[in-house]
Tab-separated table of C-alpha atoms in Angstrom:
chain	number	residue	atom	x	y	z
A	1	UNK	CA	-0.090	-0.072	0.136
A	2	UNK	CA	1.409	3.609	-0.696
A	3	UNK	CA	0.959	5.907	2.196
A	4	UNK	CA	0.490	9.543	1.333
A	5	UNK	CA	3.415	11.925	2.132
A	6	UNK	CA	2.923	14.139	5.353
A	7	UNK	CA	3.288	17.674	5.205
A	8	UNK	CA	6.156	19.454	7.370
A	9	UNK	CA	5.615	19.812	10.884
A	10	UNK	CA	5.170	23.487	11.349
A	11	UNK	CA	7.895	25.441	12.945
A	12	UNK	CA	5.348	26.976	15.132
A	13	UNK	CA	1.842	26.918	16.182
A	14	UNK	CA	-0.948	28.873	14.382
A	15	UNK	CA	-3.273	30.829	16.689
A	16	UNK	CA	-6.403	33.131	15.687
A	17	UNK	CA	-8.970	32.782	12.945
A	18	UNK	CA	-6.412	33.969	10.494
A	19	UNK	CA	-7.467	32.306	7.057
A	20	UNK	CA	-5.553	29.106	6.624
A	21	UNK	CA	-3.239	29.181	3.298
A	22	UNK	CA	-2.486	25.688	1.831
A	23	UNK	CA	1.199	25.027	0.935
A	24	UNK	CA	0.485	21.448	0.121
A	25	UNK	CA	-1.759	19.476	-2.220
A	26	UNK	CA	-3.264	16.924	0.369
A	27	UNK	CA	-5.174	17.244	3.688
A	28	UNK	CA	-3.160	19.441	6.169
A	29	UNK	CA	-3.354	19.246	9.888
A	30	UNK	CA	-2.944	22.622	11.566
A	31	UNK	CA	-1.939	22.173	15.229
A	32	UNK	CA	-3.085	25.273	17.405
A	33	UNK	CA	-2.293	26.108	21.029
A	34	UNK	CA	0.279	22.998	21.589
A	35	UNK	CA	1.787	20.807	18.885
A	36	UNK	CA	1.235	16.963	18.933
A	37	UNK	CA	3.706	15.083	21.399
A	38	UNK	CA	5.895	13.784	18.485
A	39	UNK	CA	6.314	12.988	14.761
A	40	UNK	CA	4.954	9.227	15.127
A	41	UNK	CA	1.550	10.829	16.754
A	42	UNK	CA	1.450	13.164	14.061
A	43	UNK	CA	1.977	10.482	10.918
A	44	UNK	CA	-0.549	8.209	12.853
A	45	UNK	CA	-3.263	10.933	13.069
A	46	UNK	CA	-2.659	12.218	9.705
A	47	UNK	CA	-3.501	8.805	8.052
A	48	UNK	CA	-6.691	8.424	9.895
A	49	UNK	CA	-7.457	12.177	9.163
A	50	UNK	CA	-6.832	11.727	5.510
A	51	UNK	CA	-8.895	8.833	5.272
A	52	UNK	CA	-11.932	10.247	7.252
A	53	UNK	CA	-11.811	13.449	5.192
A	54	UNK	CA	-13.041	11.560	2.126
A	55	UNK	CA	-16.636	10.729	3.568
A	56	UNK	CA	-19.579	12.720	3.319
A	57	UNK	CA	-22.651	13.933	5.035
A	58	UNK	CA	-25.677	11.549	4.978
A	59	UNK	CA	-29.205	11.309	6.734
A	60	UNK	CA	-30.223	8.467	8.725
A	61	UNK	CA	-34.045	7.928	9.255
A	62	UNK	CA	-35.873	6.658	12.114
A	63	UNK	CA	-39.435	5.906	10.617
A	64	UNK	CA	-41.453	4.821	13.708
A	65	UNK	CA	-40.431	8.044	15.467
A	66	UNK	CA	-40.731	10.174	12.438
A	67	UNK	CA	-37.173	11.482	12.991
A	68	UNK	CA	-34.273	12.072	10.356
A	69	UNK	CA	-30.581	12.838	11.284
A	70	UNK	CA	-27.827	14.397	9.424
A	71	UNK	CA	-24.586	12.682	10.008
A	72	UNK	CA	-21.202	13.640	9.245
A	73	UNK	CA	-19.150	10.609	8.763
A	74	UNK	CA	-15.904	12.479	8.968
A	75	UNK	CA	-15.575	12.375	12.970
A	76	UNK	CA	-17.477	9.108	13.232
A	77	UNK	CA	-15.043	7.255	10.637
A	78	UNK	CA	-11.904	8.833	12.375
A	79	UNK	CA	-13.382	7.634	16.191
A	80	UNK	CA	-14.188	4.125	14.733
A	81	UNK	CA	-10.533	3.615	13.139
A	82	UNK	CA	-8.986	4.541	16.573
A	83	UNK	CA	-11.324	2.269	18.227
A	84	UNK	CA	-10.657	-0.827	15.954
A	85	UNK	CA	-7.005	-0.391	16.982
A	86	UNK	CA	-7.871	0.036	20.539
A	87	UNK	CA	-9.958	-3.073	20.630
A	88	UNK	CA	-7.029	-5.122	18.902
A	89	UNK	CA	-4.677	-4.501	21.620
A	90	UNK	CA	-7.472	-4.811	24.341
A	91	UNK	CA	-7.102	-1.352	24.894
A	92	UNK	CA	-3.407	-1.052	25.651
A	93	UNK	CA	-2.713	1.644	23.097
A	94	UNK	CA	-1.425	4.986	23.126
A	95	UNK	CA	-4.684	6.604	21.498
A	96	UNK	CA	-8.098	6.539	22.858
A	97	UNK	CA	-11.160	7.776	21.169
A	98	UNK	CA	-14.170	9.510	22.858
A	99	UNK	CA	-13.239	8.884	26.419
A	100	UNK	CA	-16.047	10.388	28.754
A	101	UNK	CA	-14.834	12.242	31.619
A	102	UNK	CA	-16.696	13.192	34.916
A	103	UNK	CA	-16.888	16.888	34.970
A	104	UNK	CA	-18.185	17.042	38.324
A	105	UNK	CA	-14.544	16.111	40.079
A	106	UNK	CA	-11.344	17.997	40.223
A	107	UNK	CA	-9.619	17.250	37.884
A	108	UNK	CA	-12.339	15.673	35.839
A	109	UNK	CA	-11.721	11.664	35.850
A	110	UNK	CA	-12.366	9.370	33.010
A	111	UNK	CA	-15.406	6.617	33.598
A	112	UNK	CA	-13.715	3.269	33.770
A	113	UNK	CA	-15.790	0.191	32.508
A	114	UNK	CA	-18.142	-0.465	35.391
A	115	UNK	CA	-18.634	-4.166	33.632
A	116	UNK	CA	-14.904	-5.198	34.345
A	117	UNK	CA	-14.965	-3.540	37.680
A	118	UNK	CA	-14.999	-6.921	39.538
A	119	UNK	CA	-12.523	-8.774	37.284
A	120	UNK	CA	-9.861	-6.102	36.479
A	121	UNK	CA	-10.571	-3.474	39.432
A	122	UNK	CA	-8.635	-0.327	38.817
A	123	UNK	CA	-6.574	-1.980	35.704
A	124	UNK	CA	-9.850	-2.064	33.605
A	125	UNK	CA	-10.081	-0.072	30.614
A	126	UNK	CA	-12.213	3.193	30.327
A	127	UNK	CA	-15.975	2.893	29.565
A	128	UNK	CA	-17.039	2.741	25.686
A	129	UNK	CA	-20.763	3.326	26.706
A	130	UNK	CA	-21.398	6.650	25.244
A	131	UNK	CA	-24.298	7.398	28.158
A	132	UNK	CA	-21.962	6.655	31.228
A	133	UNK	CA	-24.648	8.669	33.745
A	134	UNK	CA	-27.702	10.161	32.765
A	135	UNK	CA	-28.074	14.417	32.855
A	136	UNK	CA	-26.688	16.994	30.693
A	137	UNK	CA	-23.610	18.720	31.459
A	138	UNK	CA	-22.268	15.906	33.600
A	139	UNK	CA	-19.772	14.543	31.369
A	140	UNK	CA	-17.329	15.560	28.500
A	141	UNK	CA	-16.205	13.100	25.361
A	142	UNK	CA	-12.682	14.491	23.814
A	143	UNK	CA	-12.248	13.555	20.329
A	144	UNK	CA	-8.860	11.626	21.108
A	145	UNK	CA	-6.546	11.195	24.504
A	146	UNK	CA	-2.853	10.142	23.861
A	147	UNK	CA	-1.244	8.548	27.056
A	148	UNK	CA	1.943	8.485	28.285
A	149	UNK	CA	2.362	4.940	28.977
A	150	UNK	CA	0.353	2.430	26.859
A	151	UNK	CA	0.666	-0.347	29.323
A	152	UNK	CA	-1.187	1.615	31.598
A	153	UNK	CA	-5.179	1.871	30.346
A	154	UNK	CA	-5.692	4.983	32.927
A	155	UNK	CA	-6.617	7.803	30.309
A	156	UNK	CA	-6.267	10.981	32.750
A	157	UNK	CA	-4.317	12.659	35.027
A	158	UNK	CA	-2.987	11.707	38.475
A	159	UNK	CA	-5.928	11.129	41.094
A	160	UNK	CA	-8.404	8.632	42.177
A	161	UNK	CA	-11.095	6.734	39.916
A	162	UNK	CA	-14.758	6.089	41.009
A	163	UNK	CA	-13.568	3.573	43.282
A	164	UNK	CA	-10.720	5.615	44.951
A	165	UNK	CA	-7.966	3.584	43.552
A	166	UNK	CA	-5.500	5.906	42.719
A	167	UNK	CA	-3.613	6.328	39.107
A	168	UNK	CA	-0.336	8.078	37.933
A	169	UNK	CA	-0.692	10.918	35.500
A	170	UNK	CA	-0.949	9.118	32.125
A	171	UNK	CA	-2.571	11.877	30.044
A	172	UNK	CA	0.185	13.068	27.500
A	173	UNK	CA	-2.446	15.010	25.471
A	174	UNK	CA	-5.963	15.843	24.725
A	175	UNK	CA	-6.739	16.204	20.875
A	176	UNK	CA	-9.865	17.847	19.626
A	177	UNK	CA	-10.257	17.388	15.825
A	178	UNK	CA	-11.962	20.171	13.901
A	179	UNK	CA	-12.814	18.912	10.337
A	180	UNK	CA	-14.497	21.826	8.027
A	181	UNK	CA	-17.632	22.815	9.540
A	182	UNK	CA	-16.993	21.819	13.164
A	183	UNK	CA	-17.836	24.275	15.814
A	184	UNK	CA	-15.630	24.347	18.974
A	185	UNK	CA	-16.996	26.445	21.650
A	186	UNK	CA	-15.745	28.702	24.485
A	187	UNK	CA	-17.577	26.285	27.088
A	188	UNK	CA	-16.063	23.304	25.489
A	189	UNK	CA	-12.600	24.666	25.604
A	190	UNK	CA	-12.983	25.228	28.823
A	191	UNK	CA	-13.798	21.933	29.827
A	192	UNK	CA	-11.246	20.748	27.934
A	193	UNK	CA	-8.458	23.064	29.759
A	194	UNK	CA	-10.108	21.548	33.282
A	195	UNK	CA	-9.390	17.769	31.828
A	196	UNK	CA	-5.860	18.897	31.203
A	197	UNK	CA	-5.256	20.364	34.454
A	198	UNK	CA	-5.267	23.806	32.764
A	199	UNK	CA	-2.120	22.966	31.366
A	200	UNK	CA	-2.299	24.820	27.522
A	201	UNK	CA	0.644	22.428	26.413
A	202	UNK	CA	-1.684	19.558	26.816
A	203	UNK	CA	-4.498	20.427	24.429
A	204	UNK	CA	-4.086	20.444	20.757
A	205	UNK	CA	-6.896	21.920	18.685
A	206	UNK	CA	-6.075	20.233	15.280
A	207	UNK	CA	-7.756	21.791	12.285
A	208	UNK	CA	-8.366	20.136	9.461
A	209	UNK	CA	-7.750	21.783	5.762
A	210	UNK	CA	-8.544	20.276	2.268
A	211	UNK	CA	-5.869	21.395	0.460
A	212	UNK	CA	-6.285	18.757	-2.431
A	213	UNK	CA	-7.111	19.966	-5.925
A	214	UNK	CA	-10.448	19.884	-7.349
A	215	UNK	CA	-9.575	16.481	-8.873
A	216	UNK	CA	-9.236	14.883	-5.840
A	217	UNK	CA	-12.444	16.424	-4.180
A	218	UNK	CA	-14.477	15.680	-7.256
A	219	UNK	CA	-12.848	12.064	-7.047
A	220	UNK	CA	-14.486	11.896	-3.540
A	221	UNK	CA	-17.855	12.757	-4.636
A	222	UNK	CA	-17.981	10.825	-7.841
A	223	UNK	CA	-16.823	7.698	-5.192
A	224	UNK	CA	-19.494	8.316	-2.609
A	225	UNK	CA	-22.273	8.435	-5.295
A	226	UNK	CA	-20.977	5.441	-7.237
A	227	UNK	CA	-19.114	3.648	-4.543
A	228	UNK	CA	-16.268	2.875	-7.370
A	229	UNK	CA	-12.912	4.422	-7.094
A	230	UNK	CA	-12.192	6.445	-10.312
A	231	UNK	CA	-8.505	7.700	-9.719
A	232	UNK	CA	-5.044	7.968	-7.793
A	233	UNK	CA	-6.933	10.003	-5.032
A	234	UNK	CA	-8.354	7.044	-3.601
A	235	UNK	CA	-5.171	4.878	-3.069
A	236	UNK	CA	-6.397	3.683	0.239
A	237	UNK	CA	-9.983	2.559	-0.664
A	238	UNK	CA	-9.393	-1.338	0.402
A	239	UNK	CA	-6.914	-0.585	3.064
A	240	UNK	CA	-8.352	1.423	5.789
A	241	UNK	CA	-5.673	2.869	8.235
A	242	UNK	CA	-6.073	0.071	10.850
A	243	UNK	CA	-3.093	-1.020	12.403
A	244	UNK	CA	-3.869	-4.817	13.806
A	245	UNK	CA	-0.851	-6.676	15.478
A	246	UNK	CA	-0.240	-9.000	12.807
A	247	UNK	CA	2.819	-10.748	11.044
A	248	UNK	CA	3.866	-8.066	8.483
A	249	UNK	CA	3.217	-10.770	5.445
A	250	UNK	CA	-0.398	-11.004	6.709
A	251	UNK	CA	-2.905	-8.403	4.940
A	252	UNK	CA	-5.454	-6.396	7.125
A	253	UNK	CA	-8.755	-7.687	6.520
A	254	UNK	CA	-10.675	-4.523	6.661
A	255	UNK	CA	-13.487	-3.007	4.661
A	256	UNK	CA	-15.494	0.026	5.211
A	257	UNK	CA	-18.938	-0.497	4.304
A	258	UNK	CA	-20.652	0.528	1.919
A	259	UNK	CA	-23.590	2.690	3.011
A	260	UNK	CA	-21.160	5.206	4.231
A	261	UNK	CA	-20.930	6.362	0.758
A	262	UNK	CA	-24.637	7.295	0.202
A	263	UNK	CA	-24.960	10.773	-0.263
A	264	UNK	CA	-28.276	11.056	-2.074
A	265	UNK	CA	-30.341	8.846	0.132
A	266	UNK	CA	-31.602	8.339	3.765
A	267	UNK	CA	-29.833	5.559	5.079
A	268	UNK	CA	-32.067	2.515	6.249
A	269	UNK	CA	-31.643	1.119	10.049
A	270	UNK	CA	-30.828	-2.178	10.331
A	271	UNK	CA	-32.896	-2.374	13.762
A	272	UNK	CA	-36.304	-0.775	11.663
A	273	UNK	CA	-35.986	-0.838	8.285
A	274	UNK	CA	-34.332	-4.100	8.357
A	275	UNK	CA	-34.661	-5.456	4.970
A	276	UNK	CA	-33.495	-1.922	3.218
A	277	UNK	CA	-30.820	-1.861	5.795
A	278	UNK	CA	-29.414	-5.287	4.858
A	279	UNK	CA	-29.350	-4.356	1.244
A	280	UNK	CA	-26.947	-1.442	1.753
A	281	UNK	CA	-24.006	-4.128	3.627
A	282	UNK	CA	-21.462	-5.400	1.721
A	283	UNK	CA	-21.710	-9.045	0.175
A	284	UNK	CA	-18.993	-10.079	2.577
A	285	UNK	CA	-20.974	-8.882	5.609
A	286	UNK	CA	-24.128	-10.674	4.414
A	287	UNK	CA	-22.010	-13.839	4.155
A	288	UNK	CA	-20.940	-13.617	7.601
A	289	UNK	CA	-24.319	-12.818	8.938
A	290	UNK	CA	-26.195	-15.137	6.520
A	291	UNK	CA	-27.867	-16.789	9.672
A	292	UNK	CA	-29.263	-13.326	10.911
A	293	UNK	CA	-30.511	-12.844	7.400
A	294	UNK	CA	-33.048	-15.468	8.197
A	295	UNK	CA	-35.189	-13.001	10.040
A	296	UNK	CA	-33.222	-9.565	9.491
A	297	UNK	CA	-34.071	-8.749	5.947
A	298	UNK	CA	-38.050	-10.583	6.656
A	299	UNK	CA	-40.856	-8.420	7.388
A	300	UNK	CA	-42.261	-10.936	9.926
A	301	UNK	CA	-42.097	-10.480	13.846
A	302	UNK	CA	-40.472	-11.495	17.184
A	303	UNK	CA	-42.900	-13.470	19.466
A	304	UNK	CA	-42.039	-14.208	23.089
A	305	UNK	CA	-43.633	-17.354	24.538
A	306	UNK	CA	-42.796	-16.641	28.176
A	307	UNK	CA	-43.776	-20.060	29.683
A	308	UNK	CA	-41.297	-21.640	27.685
A	309	UNK	CA	-38.381	-19.084	27.708
A	310	UNK	CA	-38.292	-18.849	23.919
A	311	UNK	CA	-38.219	-16.076	20.965
A	312	UNK	CA	-39.627	-16.729	17.927
A	313	UNK	CA	-39.500	-15.156	14.668
A	314	UNK	CA	-42.568	-15.491	12.895
A	315	UNK	CA	-42.702	-14.620	9.095
A	316	UNK	CA	-45.841	-12.899	7.731
A	317	UNK	CA	-47.227	-16.520	6.339
A	318	UNK	CA	-46.992	-17.815	10.197
A	319	UNK	CA	-43.876	-19.877	9.719
A	320	UNK	CA	-41.070	-19.772	12.561
A	321	UNK	CA	-37.753	-19.073	10.906
A	322	UNK	CA	-35.523	-18.739	13.733
A	323	UNK	CA	-35.895	-19.105	17.823
A	324	UNK	CA	-33.422	-17.811	20.328
A	325	UNK	CA	-33.924	-19.252	24.115
A	326	UNK	CA	-33.768	-16.664	27.073
A	327	UNK	CA	-30.707	-18.192	28.327
A	328	UNK	CA	-29.218	-17.711	24.715
A	329	UNK	CA	-30.479	-13.938	24.739
A	330	UNK	CA	-28.620	-13.270	28.497
A	331	UNK	CA	-25.389	-15.010	27.684
A	332	UNK	CA	-25.320	-12.844	24.574
A	333	UNK	CA	-26.303	-9.450	26.262
A	334	UNK	CA	-23.591	-10.650	29.092
A	335	UNK	CA	-20.812	-10.869	26.192
A	336	UNK	CA	-22.150	-7.437	24.547
A	337	UNK	CA	-22.092	-5.618	27.876
A	338	UNK	CA	-18.505	-6.990	28.690
A	339	UNK	CA	-16.905	-5.422	25.531
A	340	UNK	CA	-19.450	-1.972	25.487
A	341	UNK	CA	-20.709	-1.496	29.076
A	342	UNK	CA	-23.957	-1.095	27.580
A	343	UNK	CA	-26.925	-1.043	30.448
A	344	UNK	CA	-30.516	-1.353	29.779
A	345	UNK	CA	-31.078	2.274	30.150
A	346	UNK	CA	-28.704	2.923	27.308
A	347	UNK	CA	-30.220	-0.045	24.915
A	348	UNK	CA	-33.808	2.117	25.450
A	349	UNK	CA	-32.224	5.406	24.327
A	350	UNK	CA	-30.747	3.612	21.055
A	351	UNK	CA	-32.710	4.998	17.818
A	352	UNK	CA	-30.503	3.933	15.086
A	353	UNK	CA	-27.944	1.279	14.132
A	354	UNK	CA	-25.521	0.361	11.649
A	355	UNK	CA	-22.651	-1.209	10.895
A	356	UNK	CA	-19.399	0.903	9.845
A	357	UNK	CA	-16.945	-1.239	9.089
A	358	UNK	CA	-16.041	-4.730	9.006
A	359	UNK	CA	-12.767	-5.982	10.177
A	360	UNK	CA	-10.567	-9.138	11.608
A	361	UNK	CA	-12.154	-10.851	14.080
A	362	UNK	CA	-9.398	-10.023	16.549
A	363	UNK	CA	-10.820	-6.473	16.488
A	364	UNK	CA	-14.456	-7.207	16.201
A	365	UNK	CA	-16.933	-4.905	14.353
A	366	UNK	CA	-17.671	-1.025	14.899
A	367	UNK	CA	-21.351	-0.088	15.015
A	368	UNK	CA	-22.644	3.541	14.761
A	369	UNK	CA	-25.831	4.387	16.503
A	370	UNK	CA	-27.805	7.547	17.382
A	371	UNK	CA	-29.639	8.157	21.040
A	372	UNK	CA	-30.945	10.849	22.881
A	373	UNK	CA	-29.729	13.993	22.283
A	374	UNK	CA	-28.606	13.387	18.420
A	375	UNK	CA	-25.449	11.415	19.919
A	376	UNK	CA	-23.587	9.756	17.387
A	377	UNK	CA	-21.251	6.843	18.848
A	378	UNK	CA	-18.991	3.921	17.899
A	379	UNK	CA	-18.993	0.637	19.609
A	380	UNK	CA	-16.462	-2.357	19.242
A	381	UNK	CA	-18.526	-5.670	18.988
A	382	UNK	CA	-16.774	-9.099	18.383
A	383	UNK	CA	-17.828	-10.391	15.138
A	384	UNK	CA	-19.512	-13.665	17.089
A	385	UNK	CA	-22.005	-11.257	18.934
A	386	UNK	CA	-23.173	-8.844	16.252
A	387	UNK	CA	-25.960	-10.847	15.141
A	388	UNK	CA	-27.097	-11.025	18.945
A	389	UNK	CA	-26.871	-7.229	19.375
A	390	UNK	CA	-28.743	-6.886	16.250
A	391	UNK	CA	-31.338	-8.641	17.893
A	392	UNK	CA	-31.196	-7.322	21.320
A	393	UNK	CA	-31.770	-3.915	19.563
A	394	UNK	CA	-34.527	-5.008	17.279
A	395	UNK	CA	-36.387	-6.157	20.177
A	396	UNK	CA	-35.708	-3.352	22.232
A	397	UNK	CA	-38.198	-1.562	19.422
A	398	UNK	CA	-40.494	-4.102	19.038
A	399	UNK	CA	-41.056	-5.690	22.670
A	400	UNK	CA	-39.270	-3.557	25.051
A	401	UNK	CA	-41.115	-4.459	28.121
A	402	UNK	CA	-40.699	-8.334	27.593
A	403	UNK	CA	-37.356	-7.861	26.940
A	404	UNK	CA	-36.462	-5.569	29.768
A	405	UNK	CA	-38.013	-8.391	31.864
A	406	UNK	CA	-35.844	-11.093	30.627
A	407	UNK	CA	-32.599	-9.069	30.727
A	408	UNK	CA	-33.068	-7.604	34.207
A	409	UNK	CA	-34.205	-10.858	35.519
A	410	UNK	CA	-30.952	-12.236	34.377
A	411	UNK	CA	-29.030	-9.504	35.691
A	412	UNK	CA	-30.367	-10.229	39.055
A	413	UNK	CA	-29.864	-13.768	39.037
A	414	UNK	CA	-26.078	-13.011	38.185
A	415	UNK	CA	-25.743	-10.442	41.147
A	416	UNK	CA	-26.986	-12.928	43.942
A	417	UNK	CA	-24.706	-15.804	42.412
A	418	UNK	CA	-21.826	-13.774	42.862
A	419	UNK	CA	-22.653	-12.813	46.522
């Protein structure tokens, strides 16, 4: 794979709102307030940025609620690519996407995984639940945290976590990425300065500028409409910049799903408009989810037989196509919680769900959802649990009371068994 050449690191840090003057023919990163820690971090982020810049804005619809959302895929793609790298290394990685910080503490402390508390204690990873607590203004989710020591999962300044276990300072840099049209207000800036302990040298504002010639920008537009690379300006189409731990001779199995290029149509939900959403997936992913296809792209319904503890997918002609037991559902939900920290409360808030990128099994599958307050999030789900997550989200929409009763009863039983 031919990687793009990087522009030279600037000699000084630009500041203010002066117009940016391009000096290259690529995607530029303008570092404001503080430079990135080193050239390696600059190269790593530039690869993610350059790939993410190629993706458009699109519309996602939630038919049952009569809602539609305009989504800029650039930030979502950037977070997703970093999250895959994190998952592949079990979160022992220098770069961490969208870590939530509790703004009620001094300094603000990162939320750690609640699911892994009993098994991993103070050494557990940060939470991947985009709703760590209910309420507005409680937490912030910076775009990227760069840590000093990748063998230490703690992504914050020195201080106690929520269980009062002490941690050393491991926060090298907070990076806020501003793609074109992104906003970064004073209140957000003030909160981020609190997260870094008011140390200006730990906050990098990374403004992204598209300095490519018109031919390159037009190639993106054509690709986003047709899904076909048409020029040298799409050199990394089949190789997203995902850095999996693997032998050098083994290619990275990674593919960005084709729905992300849909600029002229509303993206269908796999949770609601399942048949339409299914058609937007790549043939490879459809093959991996072939058993899910038995119900996902059918217009029937799920029926819960409480006395038997079984869920049946019944097609419109009355035929039972697929069945899940309560036990299978609970086992899958437990596995999903271990990797995502999702809660029942969070599950109820999810409006929309789609698959963003299909990667090697070691990394899992990253999904995108929209919840309360127009929050876009990425989740890393192991391939074996993707079908179960799609089912659980579908049931949350179609049969919330029955699903919540089953999952809540299972959680209560698990708690009693550990006491």
